[in-house]
XYZ file of C-alpha atoms in Angstrom:
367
model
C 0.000 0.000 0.000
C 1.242 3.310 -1.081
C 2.278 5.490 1.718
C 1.523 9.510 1.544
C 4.956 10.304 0.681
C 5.156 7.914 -2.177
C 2.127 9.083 -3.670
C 3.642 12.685 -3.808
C 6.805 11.540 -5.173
C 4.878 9.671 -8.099
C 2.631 12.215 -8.719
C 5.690 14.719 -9.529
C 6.915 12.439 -11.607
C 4.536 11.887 -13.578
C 3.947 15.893 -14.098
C 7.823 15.577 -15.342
C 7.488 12.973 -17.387
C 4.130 14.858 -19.179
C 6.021 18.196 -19.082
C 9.013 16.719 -20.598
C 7.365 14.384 -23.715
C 5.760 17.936 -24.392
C 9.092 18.979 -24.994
C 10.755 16.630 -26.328
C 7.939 16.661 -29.115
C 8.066 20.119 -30.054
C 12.085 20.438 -29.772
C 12.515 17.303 -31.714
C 10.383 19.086 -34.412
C 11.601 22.168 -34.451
C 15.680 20.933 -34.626
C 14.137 19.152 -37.514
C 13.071 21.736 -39.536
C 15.656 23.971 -38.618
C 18.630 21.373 -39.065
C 19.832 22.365 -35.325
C 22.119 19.501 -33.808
C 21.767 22.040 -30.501
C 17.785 21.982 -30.258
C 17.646 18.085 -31.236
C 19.947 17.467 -28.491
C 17.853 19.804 -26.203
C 15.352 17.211 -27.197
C 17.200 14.044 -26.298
C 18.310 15.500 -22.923
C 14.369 15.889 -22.350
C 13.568 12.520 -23.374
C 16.375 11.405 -21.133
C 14.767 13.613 -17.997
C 11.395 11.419 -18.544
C 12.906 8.266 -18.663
C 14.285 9.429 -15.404
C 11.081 10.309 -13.731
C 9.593 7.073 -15.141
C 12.307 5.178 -13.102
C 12.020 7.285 -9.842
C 8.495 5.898 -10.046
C 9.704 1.997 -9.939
C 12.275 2.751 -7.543
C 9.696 4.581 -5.383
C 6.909 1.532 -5.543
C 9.867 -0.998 -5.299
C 11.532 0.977 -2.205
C 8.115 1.087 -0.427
C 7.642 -2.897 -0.051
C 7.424 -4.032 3.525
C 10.680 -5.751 5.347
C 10.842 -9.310 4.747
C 12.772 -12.303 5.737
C 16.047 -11.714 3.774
C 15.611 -7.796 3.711
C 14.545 -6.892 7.436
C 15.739 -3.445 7.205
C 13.172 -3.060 4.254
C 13.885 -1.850 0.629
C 14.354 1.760 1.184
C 18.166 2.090 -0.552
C 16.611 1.157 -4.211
C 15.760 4.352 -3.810
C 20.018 5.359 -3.987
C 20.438 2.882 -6.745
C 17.539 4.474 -8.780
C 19.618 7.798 -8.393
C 22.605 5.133 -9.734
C 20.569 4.146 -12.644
C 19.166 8.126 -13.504
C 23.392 8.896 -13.428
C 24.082 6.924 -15.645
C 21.182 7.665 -18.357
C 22.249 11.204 -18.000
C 25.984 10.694 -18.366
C 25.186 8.302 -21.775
C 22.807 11.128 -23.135
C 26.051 13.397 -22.380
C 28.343 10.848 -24.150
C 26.041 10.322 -26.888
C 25.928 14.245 -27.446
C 29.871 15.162 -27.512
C 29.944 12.585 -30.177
C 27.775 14.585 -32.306
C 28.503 18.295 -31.550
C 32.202 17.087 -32.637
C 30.856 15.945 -36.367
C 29.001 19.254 -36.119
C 31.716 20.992 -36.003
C 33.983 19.540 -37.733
C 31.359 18.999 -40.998
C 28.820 22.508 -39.754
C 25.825 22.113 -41.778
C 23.467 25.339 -42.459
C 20.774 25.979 -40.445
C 16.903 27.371 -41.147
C 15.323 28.958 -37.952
C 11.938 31.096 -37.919
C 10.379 33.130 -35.585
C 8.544 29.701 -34.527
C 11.992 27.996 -33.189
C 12.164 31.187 -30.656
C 8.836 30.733 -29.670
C 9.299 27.099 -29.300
C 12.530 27.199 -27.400
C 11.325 29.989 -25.038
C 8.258 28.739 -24.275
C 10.514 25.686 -23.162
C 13.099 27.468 -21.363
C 9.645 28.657 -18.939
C 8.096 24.964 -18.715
C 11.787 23.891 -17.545
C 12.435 26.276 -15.275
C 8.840 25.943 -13.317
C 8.688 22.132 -13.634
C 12.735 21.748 -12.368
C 11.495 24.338 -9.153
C 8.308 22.350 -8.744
C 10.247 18.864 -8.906
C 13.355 20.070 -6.569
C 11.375 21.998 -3.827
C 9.265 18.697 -3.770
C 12.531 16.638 -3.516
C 13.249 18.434 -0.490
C 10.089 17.977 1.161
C 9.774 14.697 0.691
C 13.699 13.739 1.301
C 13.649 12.161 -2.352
C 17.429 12.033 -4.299
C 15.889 11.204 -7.569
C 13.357 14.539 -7.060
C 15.929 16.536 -6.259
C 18.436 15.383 -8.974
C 15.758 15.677 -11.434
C 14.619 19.185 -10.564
C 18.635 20.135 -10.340
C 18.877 18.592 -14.286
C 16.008 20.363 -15.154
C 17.333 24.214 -13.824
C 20.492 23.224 -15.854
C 18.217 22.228 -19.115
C 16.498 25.825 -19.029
C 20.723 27.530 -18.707
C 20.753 25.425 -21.629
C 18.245 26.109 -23.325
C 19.086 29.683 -23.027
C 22.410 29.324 -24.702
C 20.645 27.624 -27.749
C 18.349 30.188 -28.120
C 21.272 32.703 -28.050
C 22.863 30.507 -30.681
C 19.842 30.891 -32.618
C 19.972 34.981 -32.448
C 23.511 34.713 -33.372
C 22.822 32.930 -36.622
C 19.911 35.191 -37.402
C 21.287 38.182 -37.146
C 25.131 37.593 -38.057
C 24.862 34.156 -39.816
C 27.454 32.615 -38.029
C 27.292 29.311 -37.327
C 27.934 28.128 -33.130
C 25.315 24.698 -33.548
C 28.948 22.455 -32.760
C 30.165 24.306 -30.376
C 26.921 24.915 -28.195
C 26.198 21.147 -28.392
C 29.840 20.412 -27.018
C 29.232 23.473 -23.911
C 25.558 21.397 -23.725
C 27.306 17.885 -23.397
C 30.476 18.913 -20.942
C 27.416 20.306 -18.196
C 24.916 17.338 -18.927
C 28.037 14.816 -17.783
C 28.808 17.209 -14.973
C 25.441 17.257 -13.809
C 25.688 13.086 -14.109
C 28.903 13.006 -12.205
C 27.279 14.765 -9.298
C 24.268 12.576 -9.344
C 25.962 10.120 -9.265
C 28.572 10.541 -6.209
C 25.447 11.823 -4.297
C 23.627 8.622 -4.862
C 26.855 6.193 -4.094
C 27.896 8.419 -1.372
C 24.281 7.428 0.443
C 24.873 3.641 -0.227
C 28.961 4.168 1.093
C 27.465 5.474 4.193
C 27.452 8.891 5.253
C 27.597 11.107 7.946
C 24.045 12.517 9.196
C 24.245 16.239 9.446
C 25.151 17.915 12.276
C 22.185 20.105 12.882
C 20.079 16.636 13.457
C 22.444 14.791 15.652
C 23.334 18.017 17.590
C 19.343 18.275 18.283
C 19.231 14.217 19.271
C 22.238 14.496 21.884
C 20.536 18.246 22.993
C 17.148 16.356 23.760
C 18.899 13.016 25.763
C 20.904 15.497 27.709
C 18.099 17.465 29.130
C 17.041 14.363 30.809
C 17.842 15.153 34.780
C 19.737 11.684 34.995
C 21.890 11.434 31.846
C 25.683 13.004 32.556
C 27.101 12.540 28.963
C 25.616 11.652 25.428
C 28.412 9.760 23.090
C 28.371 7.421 20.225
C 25.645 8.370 18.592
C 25.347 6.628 15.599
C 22.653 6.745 12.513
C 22.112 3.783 9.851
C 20.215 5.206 7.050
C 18.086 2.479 5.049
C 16.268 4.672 3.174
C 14.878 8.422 3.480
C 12.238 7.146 6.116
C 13.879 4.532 7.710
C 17.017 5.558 10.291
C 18.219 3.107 13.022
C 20.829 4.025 15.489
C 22.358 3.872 18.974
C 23.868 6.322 21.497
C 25.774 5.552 24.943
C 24.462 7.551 27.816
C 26.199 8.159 30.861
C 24.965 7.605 34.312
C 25.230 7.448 37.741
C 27.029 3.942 38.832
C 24.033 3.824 41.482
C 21.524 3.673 39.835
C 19.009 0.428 39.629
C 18.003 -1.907 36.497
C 14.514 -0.262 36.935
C 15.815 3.206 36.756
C 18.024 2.478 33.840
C 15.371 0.367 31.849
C 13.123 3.608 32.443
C 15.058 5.995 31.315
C 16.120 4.317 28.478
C 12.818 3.276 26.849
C 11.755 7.027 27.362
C 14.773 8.333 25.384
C 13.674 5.622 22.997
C 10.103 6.460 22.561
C 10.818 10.128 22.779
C 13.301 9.981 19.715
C 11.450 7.835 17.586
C 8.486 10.587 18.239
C 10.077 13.454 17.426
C 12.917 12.626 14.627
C 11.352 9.185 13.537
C 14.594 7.081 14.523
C 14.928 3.719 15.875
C 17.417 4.525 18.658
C 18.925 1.799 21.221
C 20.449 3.643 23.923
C 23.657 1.654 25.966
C 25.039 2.591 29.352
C 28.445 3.915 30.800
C 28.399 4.505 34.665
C 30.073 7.433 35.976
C 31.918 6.757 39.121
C 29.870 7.776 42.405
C 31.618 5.798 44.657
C 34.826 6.758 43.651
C 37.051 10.129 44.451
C 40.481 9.398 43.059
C 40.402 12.831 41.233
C 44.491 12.259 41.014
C 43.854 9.735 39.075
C 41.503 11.588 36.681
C 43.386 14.571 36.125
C 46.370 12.518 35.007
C 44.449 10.840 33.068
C 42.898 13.511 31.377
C 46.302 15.544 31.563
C 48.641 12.256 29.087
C 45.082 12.830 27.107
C 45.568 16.538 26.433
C 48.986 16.178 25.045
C 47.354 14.692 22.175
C 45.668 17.483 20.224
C 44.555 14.407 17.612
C 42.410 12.719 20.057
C 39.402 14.771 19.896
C 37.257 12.984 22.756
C 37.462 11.326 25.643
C 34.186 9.873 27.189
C 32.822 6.827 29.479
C 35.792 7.051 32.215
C 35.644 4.416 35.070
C 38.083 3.405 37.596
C 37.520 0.621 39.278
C 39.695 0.479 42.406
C 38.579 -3.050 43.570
C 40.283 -4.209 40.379
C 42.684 -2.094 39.704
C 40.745 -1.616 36.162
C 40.935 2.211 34.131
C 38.785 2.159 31.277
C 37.401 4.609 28.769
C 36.652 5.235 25.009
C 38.527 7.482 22.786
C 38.020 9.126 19.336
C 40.986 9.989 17.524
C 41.001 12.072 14.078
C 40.486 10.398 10.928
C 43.853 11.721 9.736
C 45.973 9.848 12.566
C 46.520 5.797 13.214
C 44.165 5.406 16.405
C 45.965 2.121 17.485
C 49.415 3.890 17.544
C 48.009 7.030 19.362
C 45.994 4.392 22.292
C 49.245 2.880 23.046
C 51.014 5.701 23.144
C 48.729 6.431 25.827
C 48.740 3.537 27.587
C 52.061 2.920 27.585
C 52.614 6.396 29.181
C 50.018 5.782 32.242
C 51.355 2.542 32.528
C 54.541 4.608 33.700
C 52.532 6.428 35.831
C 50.396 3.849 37.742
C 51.935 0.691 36.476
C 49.532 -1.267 39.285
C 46.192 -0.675 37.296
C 45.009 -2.636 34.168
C 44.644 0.389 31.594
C 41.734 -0.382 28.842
C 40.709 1.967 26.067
C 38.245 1.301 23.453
C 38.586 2.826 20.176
C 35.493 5.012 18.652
C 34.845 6.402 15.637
C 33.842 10.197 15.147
C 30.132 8.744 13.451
C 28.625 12.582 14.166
C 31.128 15.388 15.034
């Protein structure tokens, strides 16, 4: 069953995909007549823009299908790969034009436009324009790639379109001949505008970092809780633009019961899910209660500072009974973490030789 947000996307792209056959029909008629390699490759690059939005549909229906048995994280990422497949149709229609703006130029043919090609290609340079806003501001509502990249391909077809039609004036009134040369310019930003697509889309499948405006208002919201001392590790699993699952360590007192913990904890839960719409398993550190050895701490945090490449320190505990230290650490993607920890540890070990030093290893998942 379709949900609200797949409903919108289709029904945008479906306006595209009328908006653009439109197009593509008068364009491919009008290059015709005229002999213009620039306006009948206006025309393929619209035919290529509703193939598009006829695969964002597929990739939306497929995308929506419930979790299953060998997909329990749901479908949502066909959504990425139809951005994948759209890349790729756009960088062939950019191939496919180079190859012919290059025999244009180097074997120019003359061209025949009217007062009807102007009216043709400004009309379209309007319909692009208001169908690419329509499509990308939609894309953004919705959290769609595909939207977005097609609304971004469709600004860039009304730039376009605009140099053509200046082509056109340029032949009219001085009868020199630029039809090569503005399908080459038209080809170069129709591959650019594929390249970009395309590392968008793969760079959601990689695995990316959320933005820091929405973790920095998850860890805001856990730390106004009373009990919570610290909020660390948060990390987000996108699979798909409406399905997020993640987990955060939360640090509390080393007092407190099961039943305080398991309360706390499945409010966080509940409250996240509510507001941001993320599956969020929250884990424990204890913060020592018990425990005063603030000599202890401050050398610990003191061998820490001389490391400006170690950017956090979180989850200390000292365990006196067992002469156990422990603590995470995130060190900078530029530096070797496991030569940096026992660096460390080797240095404390110096210090306080009688206590078991362990340090876990995180990774910076959200500034």
């Amino acid at each position: 069953m379709e949900t609200g947000r797949e409903k919108k996307i289709i029904k945008t792209s479906v306006t595209g995909i009328a908006v653009n056959v439109m197009l593509v029909i008068f364009k491919m008629l009008v290059g015709l007549l005229a002999n213009s390699i620039a306006i009948i490759l206006d025309a393929v690059n619209n035919l290529s823009d509703a193939l598009s939005s006829f695969i964002t549909i597929i990739g939306t229906k497929l995308a929506g299908k419930a979790p299953d048995k060998k997909h329990p994280f749901g479908h949502g990422r066909i959504e990425y790969i139809t951005s994948v497949i759209i890349a790729v149709i756009v960088l062939l229609a950019g191939l496919t034009s180079i190859k012919e703006s290059i025999g244009k130029i180097i074997n120019p043919e003359a061209t025949d436009y009217s007062i009807y090609t102007i009216i043709v290609i400004s009309a379209a340079i309007i319909a692009k324009l208001i169908i690419g806003r329509y499509t990308k501001n939609a894309g953004i509502k919705l959290n769609s790639q595909s939207l977005v990249a097609s609304g971004t391909d469709a600004f860039f077809d009304a730039v376009l379109s605009t140099a053509t039609l200046i082509g056109v004036f340029v032949n009219m009134i001085w009868g020199l001949q630029l039809e090569g040369i503005l399908g080459l310019a038209i080809s170069i930003i129709i591959i650019k505008a594929g390249i970009e697509i395309l590392g968008e889309a793969l760079s959601s499948i990689i695995g990316r970092r959320t933005d820091s405006e929405t973790t920095d208002k998850i860890k805001e919201l856990i730390g106004s809780y009373a009990d919570v001392n610290g909020v660390y590790d948060l990390t987000l699993h996108n699979y798909g633009p409406e399905r997020v699952i993640g987990t955060v360590h939360i640090e509390v007192d080393d007092n407190m019961t099961a039943r305080e913990i398991h309360d706390l904890t499945r409010r966080i839960s509940e409250d996240i899910f509510l507001k941001f719409n993320i599956i969020l398993t929250v884990g424990i550190y204890a913060s020592n209660t018990s425990c005063c050895n603030d000599t202890l701490k401050n050398l610990i945090n003191g061998e820490i500072s001389k490391h400006p490449e170690v950017i956090q320190m979180h989850g200390l505990y000292i365990d006196e009974n067992r002469k156990l230290i422990s603590f995470d650490m995130i060190v900078d993607f530029k530096h070797d973490a496991k030569k940096i920890r026992d660096i460390i540890i080797d240095a404390l070990k110096k210090e306080i030789p009688e206590y078991n030093i362990y340090i876990v290893l995180d990774t910076d998942f959200s500034e």
